[in-house]
CSV table of C-alpha atoms and ligand atoms in Angstrom, one decimal:
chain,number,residue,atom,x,y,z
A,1,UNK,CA,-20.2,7.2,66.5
A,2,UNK,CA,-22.3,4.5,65.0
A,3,UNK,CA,-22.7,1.2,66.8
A,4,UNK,CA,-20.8,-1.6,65.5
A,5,UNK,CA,-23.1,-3.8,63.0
A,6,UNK,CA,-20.8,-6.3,63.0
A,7,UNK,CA,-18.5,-7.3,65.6
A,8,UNK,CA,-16.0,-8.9,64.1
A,9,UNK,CA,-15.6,-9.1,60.2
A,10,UNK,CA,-13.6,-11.6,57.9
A,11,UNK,CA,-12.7,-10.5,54.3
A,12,UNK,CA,-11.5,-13.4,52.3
A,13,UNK,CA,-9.7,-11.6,49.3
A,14,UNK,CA,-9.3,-7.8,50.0
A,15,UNK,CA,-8.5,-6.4,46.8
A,16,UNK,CA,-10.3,-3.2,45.5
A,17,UNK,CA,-13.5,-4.2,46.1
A,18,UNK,CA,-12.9,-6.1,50.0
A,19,UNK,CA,-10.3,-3.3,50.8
A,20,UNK,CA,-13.2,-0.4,49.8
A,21,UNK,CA,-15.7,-2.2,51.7
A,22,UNK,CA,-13.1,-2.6,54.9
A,23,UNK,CA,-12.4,1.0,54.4
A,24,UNK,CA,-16.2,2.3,54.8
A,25,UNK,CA,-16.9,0.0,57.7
A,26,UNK,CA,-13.6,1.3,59.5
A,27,UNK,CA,-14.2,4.6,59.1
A,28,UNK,CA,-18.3,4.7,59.8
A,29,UNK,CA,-17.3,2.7,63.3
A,30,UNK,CA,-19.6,-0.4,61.8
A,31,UNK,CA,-17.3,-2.6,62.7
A,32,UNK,CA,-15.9,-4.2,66.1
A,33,UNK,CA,-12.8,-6.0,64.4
A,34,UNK,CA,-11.6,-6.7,60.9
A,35,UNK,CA,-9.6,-10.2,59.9
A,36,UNK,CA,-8.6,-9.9,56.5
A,37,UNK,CA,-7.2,-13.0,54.5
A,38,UNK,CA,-5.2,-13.1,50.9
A,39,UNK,CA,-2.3,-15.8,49.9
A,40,UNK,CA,0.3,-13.5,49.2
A,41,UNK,CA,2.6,-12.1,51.8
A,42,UNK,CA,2.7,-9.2,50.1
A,43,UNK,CA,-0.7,-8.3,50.0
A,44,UNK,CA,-1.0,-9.1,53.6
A,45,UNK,CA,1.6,-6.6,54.2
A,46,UNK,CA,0.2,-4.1,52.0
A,47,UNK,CA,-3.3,-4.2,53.9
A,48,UNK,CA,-1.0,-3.9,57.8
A,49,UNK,CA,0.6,-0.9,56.1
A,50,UNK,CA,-2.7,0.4,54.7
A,51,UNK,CA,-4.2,0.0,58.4
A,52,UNK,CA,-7.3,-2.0,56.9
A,53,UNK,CA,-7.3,-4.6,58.9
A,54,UNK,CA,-6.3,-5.4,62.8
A,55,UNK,CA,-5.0,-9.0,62.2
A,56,UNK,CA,-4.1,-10.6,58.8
A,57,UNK,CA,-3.4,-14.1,57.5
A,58,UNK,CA,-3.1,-16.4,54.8
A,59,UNK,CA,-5.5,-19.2,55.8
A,60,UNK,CA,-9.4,-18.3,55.3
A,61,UNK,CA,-9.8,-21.0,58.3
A,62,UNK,CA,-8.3,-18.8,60.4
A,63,UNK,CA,-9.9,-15.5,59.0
A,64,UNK,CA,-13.3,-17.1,59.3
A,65,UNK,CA,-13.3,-18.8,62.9
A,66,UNK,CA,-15.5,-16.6,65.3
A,67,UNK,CA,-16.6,-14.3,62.5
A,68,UNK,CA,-19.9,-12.6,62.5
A,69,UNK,CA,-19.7,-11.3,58.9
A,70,UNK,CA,-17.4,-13.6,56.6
A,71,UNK,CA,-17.1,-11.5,53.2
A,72,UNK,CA,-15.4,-13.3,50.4
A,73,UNK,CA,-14.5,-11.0,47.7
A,74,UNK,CA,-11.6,-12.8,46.0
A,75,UNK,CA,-11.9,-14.0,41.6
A,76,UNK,CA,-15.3,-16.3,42.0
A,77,UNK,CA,-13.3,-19.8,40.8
A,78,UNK,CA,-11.9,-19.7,44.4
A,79,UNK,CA,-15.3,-20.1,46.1
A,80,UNK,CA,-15.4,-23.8,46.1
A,81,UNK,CA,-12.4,-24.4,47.8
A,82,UNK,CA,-12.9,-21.6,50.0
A,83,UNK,CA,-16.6,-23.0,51.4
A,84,UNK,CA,-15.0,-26.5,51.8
A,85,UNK,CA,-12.5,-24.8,54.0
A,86,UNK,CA,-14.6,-22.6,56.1
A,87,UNK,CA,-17.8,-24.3,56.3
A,88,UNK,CA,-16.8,-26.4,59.3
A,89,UNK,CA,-15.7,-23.2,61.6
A,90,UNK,CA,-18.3,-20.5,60.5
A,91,UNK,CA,-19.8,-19.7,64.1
A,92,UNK,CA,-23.9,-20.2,64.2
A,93,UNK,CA,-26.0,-17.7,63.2
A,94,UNK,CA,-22.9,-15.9,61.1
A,95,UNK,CA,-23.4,-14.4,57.6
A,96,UNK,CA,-21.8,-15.1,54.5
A,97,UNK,CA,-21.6,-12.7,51.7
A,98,UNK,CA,-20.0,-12.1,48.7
A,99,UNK,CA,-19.3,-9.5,46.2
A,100,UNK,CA,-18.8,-11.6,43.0
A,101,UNK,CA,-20.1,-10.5,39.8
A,102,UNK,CA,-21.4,-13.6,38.9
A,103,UNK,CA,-24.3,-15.3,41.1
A,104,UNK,CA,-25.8,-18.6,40.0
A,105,UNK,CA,-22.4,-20.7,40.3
A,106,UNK,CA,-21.5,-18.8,43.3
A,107,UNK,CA,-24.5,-20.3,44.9
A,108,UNK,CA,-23.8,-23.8,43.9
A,109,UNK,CA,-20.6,-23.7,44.5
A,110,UNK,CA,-21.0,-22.4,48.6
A,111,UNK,CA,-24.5,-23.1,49.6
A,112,UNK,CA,-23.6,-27.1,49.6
A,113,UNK,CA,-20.6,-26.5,52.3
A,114,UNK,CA,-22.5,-23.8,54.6
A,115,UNK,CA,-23.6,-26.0,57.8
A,116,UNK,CA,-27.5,-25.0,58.9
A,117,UNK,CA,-27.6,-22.1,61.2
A,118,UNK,CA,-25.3,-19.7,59.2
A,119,UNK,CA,-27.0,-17.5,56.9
A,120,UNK,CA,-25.5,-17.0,52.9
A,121,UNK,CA,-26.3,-13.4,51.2
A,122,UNK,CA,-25.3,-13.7,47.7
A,123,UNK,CA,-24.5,-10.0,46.8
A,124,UNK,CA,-22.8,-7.6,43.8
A,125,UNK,CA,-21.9,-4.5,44.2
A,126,UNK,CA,-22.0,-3.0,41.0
A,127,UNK,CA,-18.8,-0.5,41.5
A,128,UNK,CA,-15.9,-0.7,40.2
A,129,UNK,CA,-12.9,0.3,38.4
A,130,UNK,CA,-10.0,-1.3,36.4
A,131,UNK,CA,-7.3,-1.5,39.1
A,132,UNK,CA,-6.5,-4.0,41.3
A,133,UNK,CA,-5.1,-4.9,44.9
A,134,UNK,CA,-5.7,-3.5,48.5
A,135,UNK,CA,-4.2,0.1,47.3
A,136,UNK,CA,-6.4,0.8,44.9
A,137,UNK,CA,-9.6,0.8,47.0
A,138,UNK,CA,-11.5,3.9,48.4
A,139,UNK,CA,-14.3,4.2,51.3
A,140,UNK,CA,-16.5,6.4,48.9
A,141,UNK,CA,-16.3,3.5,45.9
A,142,UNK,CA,-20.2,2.4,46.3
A,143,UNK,CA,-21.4,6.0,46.5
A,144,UNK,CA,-24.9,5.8,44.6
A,145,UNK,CA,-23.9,2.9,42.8
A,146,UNK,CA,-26.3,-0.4,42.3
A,147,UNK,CA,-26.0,-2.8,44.7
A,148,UNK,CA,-27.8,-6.8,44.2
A,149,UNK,CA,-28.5,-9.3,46.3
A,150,UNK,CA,-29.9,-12.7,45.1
A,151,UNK,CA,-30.8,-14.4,48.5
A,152,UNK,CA,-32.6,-18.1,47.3
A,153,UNK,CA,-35.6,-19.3,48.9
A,154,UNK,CA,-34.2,-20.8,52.2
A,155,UNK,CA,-32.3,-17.4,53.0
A,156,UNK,CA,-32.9,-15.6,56.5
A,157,UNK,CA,-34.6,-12.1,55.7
A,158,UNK,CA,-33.0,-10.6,58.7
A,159,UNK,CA,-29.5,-11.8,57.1
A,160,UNK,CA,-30.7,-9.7,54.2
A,161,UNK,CA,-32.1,-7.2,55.8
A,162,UNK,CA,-28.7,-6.4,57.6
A,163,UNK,CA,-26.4,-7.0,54.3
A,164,UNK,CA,-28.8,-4.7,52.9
A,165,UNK,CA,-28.7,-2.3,55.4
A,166,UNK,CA,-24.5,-2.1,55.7
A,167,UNK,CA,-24.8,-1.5,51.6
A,168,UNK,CA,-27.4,1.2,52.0
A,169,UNK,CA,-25.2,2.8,54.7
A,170,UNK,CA,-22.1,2.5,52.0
A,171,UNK,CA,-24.4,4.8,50.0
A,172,UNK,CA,-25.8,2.3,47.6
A,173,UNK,CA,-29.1,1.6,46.3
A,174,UNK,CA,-30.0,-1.6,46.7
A,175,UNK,CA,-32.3,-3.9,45.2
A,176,UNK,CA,-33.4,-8.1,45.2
A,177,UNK,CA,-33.1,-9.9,42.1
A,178,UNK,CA,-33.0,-13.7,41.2
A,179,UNK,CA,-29.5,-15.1,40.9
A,180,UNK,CA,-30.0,-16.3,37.1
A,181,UNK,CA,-31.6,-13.2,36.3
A,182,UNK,CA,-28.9,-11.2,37.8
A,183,UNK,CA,-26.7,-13.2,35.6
A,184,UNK,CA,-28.3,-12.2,32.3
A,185,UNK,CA,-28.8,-8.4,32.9
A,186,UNK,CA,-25.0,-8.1,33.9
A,187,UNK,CA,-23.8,-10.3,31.1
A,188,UNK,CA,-25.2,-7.3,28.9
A,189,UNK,CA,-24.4,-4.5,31.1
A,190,UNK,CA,-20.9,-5.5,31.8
A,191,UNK,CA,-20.1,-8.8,30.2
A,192,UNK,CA,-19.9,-8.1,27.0
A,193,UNK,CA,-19.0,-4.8,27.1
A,194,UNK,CA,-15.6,-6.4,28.7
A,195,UNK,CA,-15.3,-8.9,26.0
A,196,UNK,CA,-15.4,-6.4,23.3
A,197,UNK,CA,-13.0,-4.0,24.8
A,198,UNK,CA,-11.1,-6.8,25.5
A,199,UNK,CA,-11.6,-8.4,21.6
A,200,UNK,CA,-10.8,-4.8,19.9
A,201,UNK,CA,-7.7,-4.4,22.2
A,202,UNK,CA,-6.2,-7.1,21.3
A,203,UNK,CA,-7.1,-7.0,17.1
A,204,UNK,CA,-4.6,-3.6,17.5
A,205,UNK,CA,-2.2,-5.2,19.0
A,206,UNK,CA,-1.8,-8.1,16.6
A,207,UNK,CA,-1.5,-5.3,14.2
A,208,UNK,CA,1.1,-4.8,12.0
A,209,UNK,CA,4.2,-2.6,13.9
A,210,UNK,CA,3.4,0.7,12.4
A,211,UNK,CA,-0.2,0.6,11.7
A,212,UNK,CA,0.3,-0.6,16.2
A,213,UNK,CA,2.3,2.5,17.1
A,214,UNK,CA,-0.5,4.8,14.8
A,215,UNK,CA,-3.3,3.2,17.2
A,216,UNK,CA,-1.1,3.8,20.2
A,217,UNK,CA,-0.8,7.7,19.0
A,218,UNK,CA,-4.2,8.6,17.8
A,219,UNK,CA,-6.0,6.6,20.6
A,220,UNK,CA,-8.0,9.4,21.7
A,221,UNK,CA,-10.4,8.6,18.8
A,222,UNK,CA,-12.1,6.2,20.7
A,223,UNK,CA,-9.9,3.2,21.7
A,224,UNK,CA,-8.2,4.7,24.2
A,225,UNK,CA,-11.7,4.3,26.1
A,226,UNK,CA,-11.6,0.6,25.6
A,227,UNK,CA,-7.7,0.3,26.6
A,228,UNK,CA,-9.0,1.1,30.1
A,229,UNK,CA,-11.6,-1.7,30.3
A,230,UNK,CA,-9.0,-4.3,28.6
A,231,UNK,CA,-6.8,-3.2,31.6
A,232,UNK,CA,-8.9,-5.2,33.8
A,233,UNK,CA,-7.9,-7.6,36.3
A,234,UNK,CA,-7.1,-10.5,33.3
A,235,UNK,CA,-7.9,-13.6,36.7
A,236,UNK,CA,-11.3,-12.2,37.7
A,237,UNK,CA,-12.4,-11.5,34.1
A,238,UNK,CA,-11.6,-15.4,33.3
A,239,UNK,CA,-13.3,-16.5,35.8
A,240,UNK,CA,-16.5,-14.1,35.3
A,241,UNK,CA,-16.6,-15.4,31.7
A,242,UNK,CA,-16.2,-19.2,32.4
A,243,UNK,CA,-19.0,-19.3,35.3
A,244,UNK,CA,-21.4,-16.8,33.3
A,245,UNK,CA,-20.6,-18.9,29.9
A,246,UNK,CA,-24.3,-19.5,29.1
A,247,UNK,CA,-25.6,-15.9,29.6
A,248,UNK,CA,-22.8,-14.3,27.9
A,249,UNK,CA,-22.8,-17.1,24.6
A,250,UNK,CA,-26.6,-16.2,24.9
A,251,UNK,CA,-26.0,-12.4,24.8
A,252,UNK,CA,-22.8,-12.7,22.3
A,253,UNK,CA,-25.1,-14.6,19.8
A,254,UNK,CA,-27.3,-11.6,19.6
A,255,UNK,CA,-24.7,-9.1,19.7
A,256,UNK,CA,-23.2,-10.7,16.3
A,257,UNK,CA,-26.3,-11.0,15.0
A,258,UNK,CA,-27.0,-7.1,15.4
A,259,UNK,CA,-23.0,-6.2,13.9
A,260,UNK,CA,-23.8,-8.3,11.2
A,261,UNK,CA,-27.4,-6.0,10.6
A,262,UNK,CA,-24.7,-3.1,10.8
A,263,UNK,CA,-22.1,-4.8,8.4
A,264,UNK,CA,-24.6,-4.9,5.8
A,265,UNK,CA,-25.9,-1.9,6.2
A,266,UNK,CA,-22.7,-0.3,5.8
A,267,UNK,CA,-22.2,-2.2,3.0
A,268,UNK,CA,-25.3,-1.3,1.0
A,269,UNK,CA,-24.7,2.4,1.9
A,270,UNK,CA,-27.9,2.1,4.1
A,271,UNK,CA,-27.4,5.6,5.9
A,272,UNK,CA,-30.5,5.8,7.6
A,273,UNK,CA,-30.6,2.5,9.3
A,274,UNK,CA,-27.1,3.7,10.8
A,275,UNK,CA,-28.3,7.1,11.9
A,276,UNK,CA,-31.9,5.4,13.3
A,277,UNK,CA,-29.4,3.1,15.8
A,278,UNK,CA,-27.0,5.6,16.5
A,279,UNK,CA,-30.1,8.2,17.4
A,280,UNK,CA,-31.4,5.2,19.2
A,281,UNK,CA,-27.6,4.9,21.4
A,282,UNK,CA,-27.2,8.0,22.0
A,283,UNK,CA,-30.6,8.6,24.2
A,284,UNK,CA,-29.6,5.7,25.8
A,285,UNK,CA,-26.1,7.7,26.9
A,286,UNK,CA,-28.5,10.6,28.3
A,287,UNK,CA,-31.3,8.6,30.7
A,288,UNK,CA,-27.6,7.0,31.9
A,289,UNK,CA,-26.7,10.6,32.3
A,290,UNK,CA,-29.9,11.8,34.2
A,291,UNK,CA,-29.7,8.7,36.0
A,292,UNK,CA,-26.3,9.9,37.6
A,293,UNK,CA,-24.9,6.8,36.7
A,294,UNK,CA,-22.3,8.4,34.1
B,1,NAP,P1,-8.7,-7.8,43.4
B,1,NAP,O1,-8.5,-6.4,43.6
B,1,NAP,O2,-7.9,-8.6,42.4
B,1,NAP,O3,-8.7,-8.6,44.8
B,1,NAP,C1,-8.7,-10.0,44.9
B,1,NAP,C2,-8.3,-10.3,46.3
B,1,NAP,O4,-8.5,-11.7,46.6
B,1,NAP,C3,-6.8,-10.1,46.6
B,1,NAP,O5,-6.7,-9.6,47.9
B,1,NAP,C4,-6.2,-11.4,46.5
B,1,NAP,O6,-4.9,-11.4,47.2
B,1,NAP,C5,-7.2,-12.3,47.1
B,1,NAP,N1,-7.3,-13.7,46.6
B,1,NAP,C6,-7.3,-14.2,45.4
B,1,NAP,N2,-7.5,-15.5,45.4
B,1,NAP,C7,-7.6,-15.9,46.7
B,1,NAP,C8,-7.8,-17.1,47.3
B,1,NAP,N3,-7.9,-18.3,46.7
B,1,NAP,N4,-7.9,-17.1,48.7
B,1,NAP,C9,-7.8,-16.0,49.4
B,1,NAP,N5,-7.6,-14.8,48.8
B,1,NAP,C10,-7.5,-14.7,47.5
B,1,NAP,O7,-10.2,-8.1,42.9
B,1,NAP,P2,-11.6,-7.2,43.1
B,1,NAP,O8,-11.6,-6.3,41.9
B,1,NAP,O9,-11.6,-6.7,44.5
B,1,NAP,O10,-12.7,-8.3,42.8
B,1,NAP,C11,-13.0,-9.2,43.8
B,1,NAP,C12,-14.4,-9.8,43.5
B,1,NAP,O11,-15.3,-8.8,43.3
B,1,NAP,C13,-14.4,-10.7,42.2
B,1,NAP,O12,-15.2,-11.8,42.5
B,1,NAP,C14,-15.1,-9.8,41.2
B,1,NAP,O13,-15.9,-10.5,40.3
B,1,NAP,C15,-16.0,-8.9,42.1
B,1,NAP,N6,-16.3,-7.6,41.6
B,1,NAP,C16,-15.3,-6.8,41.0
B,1,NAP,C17,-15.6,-5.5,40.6
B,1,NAP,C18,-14.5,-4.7,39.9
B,1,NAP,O14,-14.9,-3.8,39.2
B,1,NAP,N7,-13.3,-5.0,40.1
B,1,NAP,C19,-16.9,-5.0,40.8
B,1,NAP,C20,-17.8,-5.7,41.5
B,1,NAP,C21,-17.5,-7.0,41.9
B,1,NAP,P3,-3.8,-12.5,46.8
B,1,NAP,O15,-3.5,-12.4,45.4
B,1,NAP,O16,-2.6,-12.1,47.7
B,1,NAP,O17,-4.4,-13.8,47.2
């Protein structure tokens, strides 16, 4: 049995990405004592029944009192509020982490209400999938997946070090990045992708009826892959795009840029510029491959 890492542990939001994390610590013996924290009953209930957690309840003052690890993992518009809430009964010398897929308006929006003494460790896991909730999390989630942490300059390294060390022991491989940095490379890597599957989903269904239920039958042609992206959690997705605004527009800009290079060449019967991008795409799909991140 491992010795606990963290005595006691607050999740604020315990939805796929809290619950998995709750799971792994549970099950490795890393933790002393889990507090877990959501608004609705019903997901407080869920996480009793799910034994994730030993105490629930729907006030993150409560959840965070006496904490050694607070980990806030709920849709990153919430921080704000949350930080004003907690700040004043985070114990000294606790952490606070996050798992929010966007990092430089996470930082401003805790960092002004954390009192000296209690150390912030901006973090991402990048894991995921396109369901929701407390149910649909499991322990082995992380499992060589990419894990980033964007301490800023006045950050404790032993904080990091020890929010490093609970994601390396989750199985993930993590690395240090600046926060707006962070923000660019995911607003290519996962960003946009989102807002595309998102865009082409809903162009089908503002389809006409039949031409709808065609695109419905013959999905396996390729949209059925974007369906499942589009089928992510519509609050967190909102809130990813509205605090990552200027990396996405940035990325977005040069994304329409490139469709229009395609457009043309499509329309001039330009055959070789097509195959040279799509020989291009496709070696891209294999280093993904050998990188075992398929
Ligand atoms: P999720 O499954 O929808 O869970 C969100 C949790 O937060 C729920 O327990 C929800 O319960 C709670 N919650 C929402 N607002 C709250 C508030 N104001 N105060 C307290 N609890 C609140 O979401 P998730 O997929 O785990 O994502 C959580 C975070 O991780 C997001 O910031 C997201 O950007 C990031 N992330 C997601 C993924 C992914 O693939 N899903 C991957 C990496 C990082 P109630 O509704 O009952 O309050």
């Amino acid at each position: 049995m491992t010795e606990p890492l963290f005595q006691r542990v607050a999740f604020i939001g315990i939805g796929l990405i809290g619950s998995s994390l709750a799971r792994f610590l549970r099950r490795e013996g890393m933790v002393g004592e889990i507090v877990a924290c959501a608004r609705r009953q019903e997901t407080l209930d869920k996480v009793m029944e799910l034994k994730l957690a030993d105490r629930v309840t729907d006030d993150p003052v409560v959840a965070a009192k006496d904490a050694d690890l607070v980990m806030i993992g709920t849709p990153v518009a919430a921080y704000a509020e949350i930080g004003r809430r907690i700040g004043p009964v985070l114990k000294p010398g606790a952490i606070v982490s996050d798992v929010g897929s966007v990092k430089q308006t996470v930082i401003r929006d805790l960092s002004p209400s954390l009192p000296a003494g209690v150390h912030f460790v901006p973090g991402h896991p990048v894991a995921g999938t396109e369901h929701s909730g407390p149910e649909s999390g499991f322990a082995d989630l992380f499992h060589d997946r990419w894990c980033i942490l964007t301490p800023t300059a006045g950050t404790d390294p032993a904080a990091v070090a020890k929010i490093s060390d609970m994601w390396t022991r989750a199985g993930m491989r993590v690395v240090e990045m600046d926060a707006e940095h962070h923000d660019k490379v995911l607003a290519v890597t996962s960003h946009l992708p989102h807002l595309i599957a998102y865009t082409i989903v809903g162009t089908a269904t503002d389809l006409e009826e039949t031409l709808r239920s065609e695109v419905i039958k013959f999905s396996a042609g390729g949209f059925r892959d974007f369906t499942r992206i589009a089928a992510s959690d519509p609050v967190m997705w909102r809130d990813i795009f509205l605090n990552n605004r200027e990396a996405v527009l940035e990325m977005l800009q040069r994304f329409s840029e490139d469709l229009s290079a395609l457009q043309r060449a499509i329309r001039w019967g330009e055959g070789d510029k097509l195959e040279e991008l799509f020989t291009r795409t496709r070696a891209i799909r294999r280093s993904i491959i050998e990188a075992k991140q398929a």
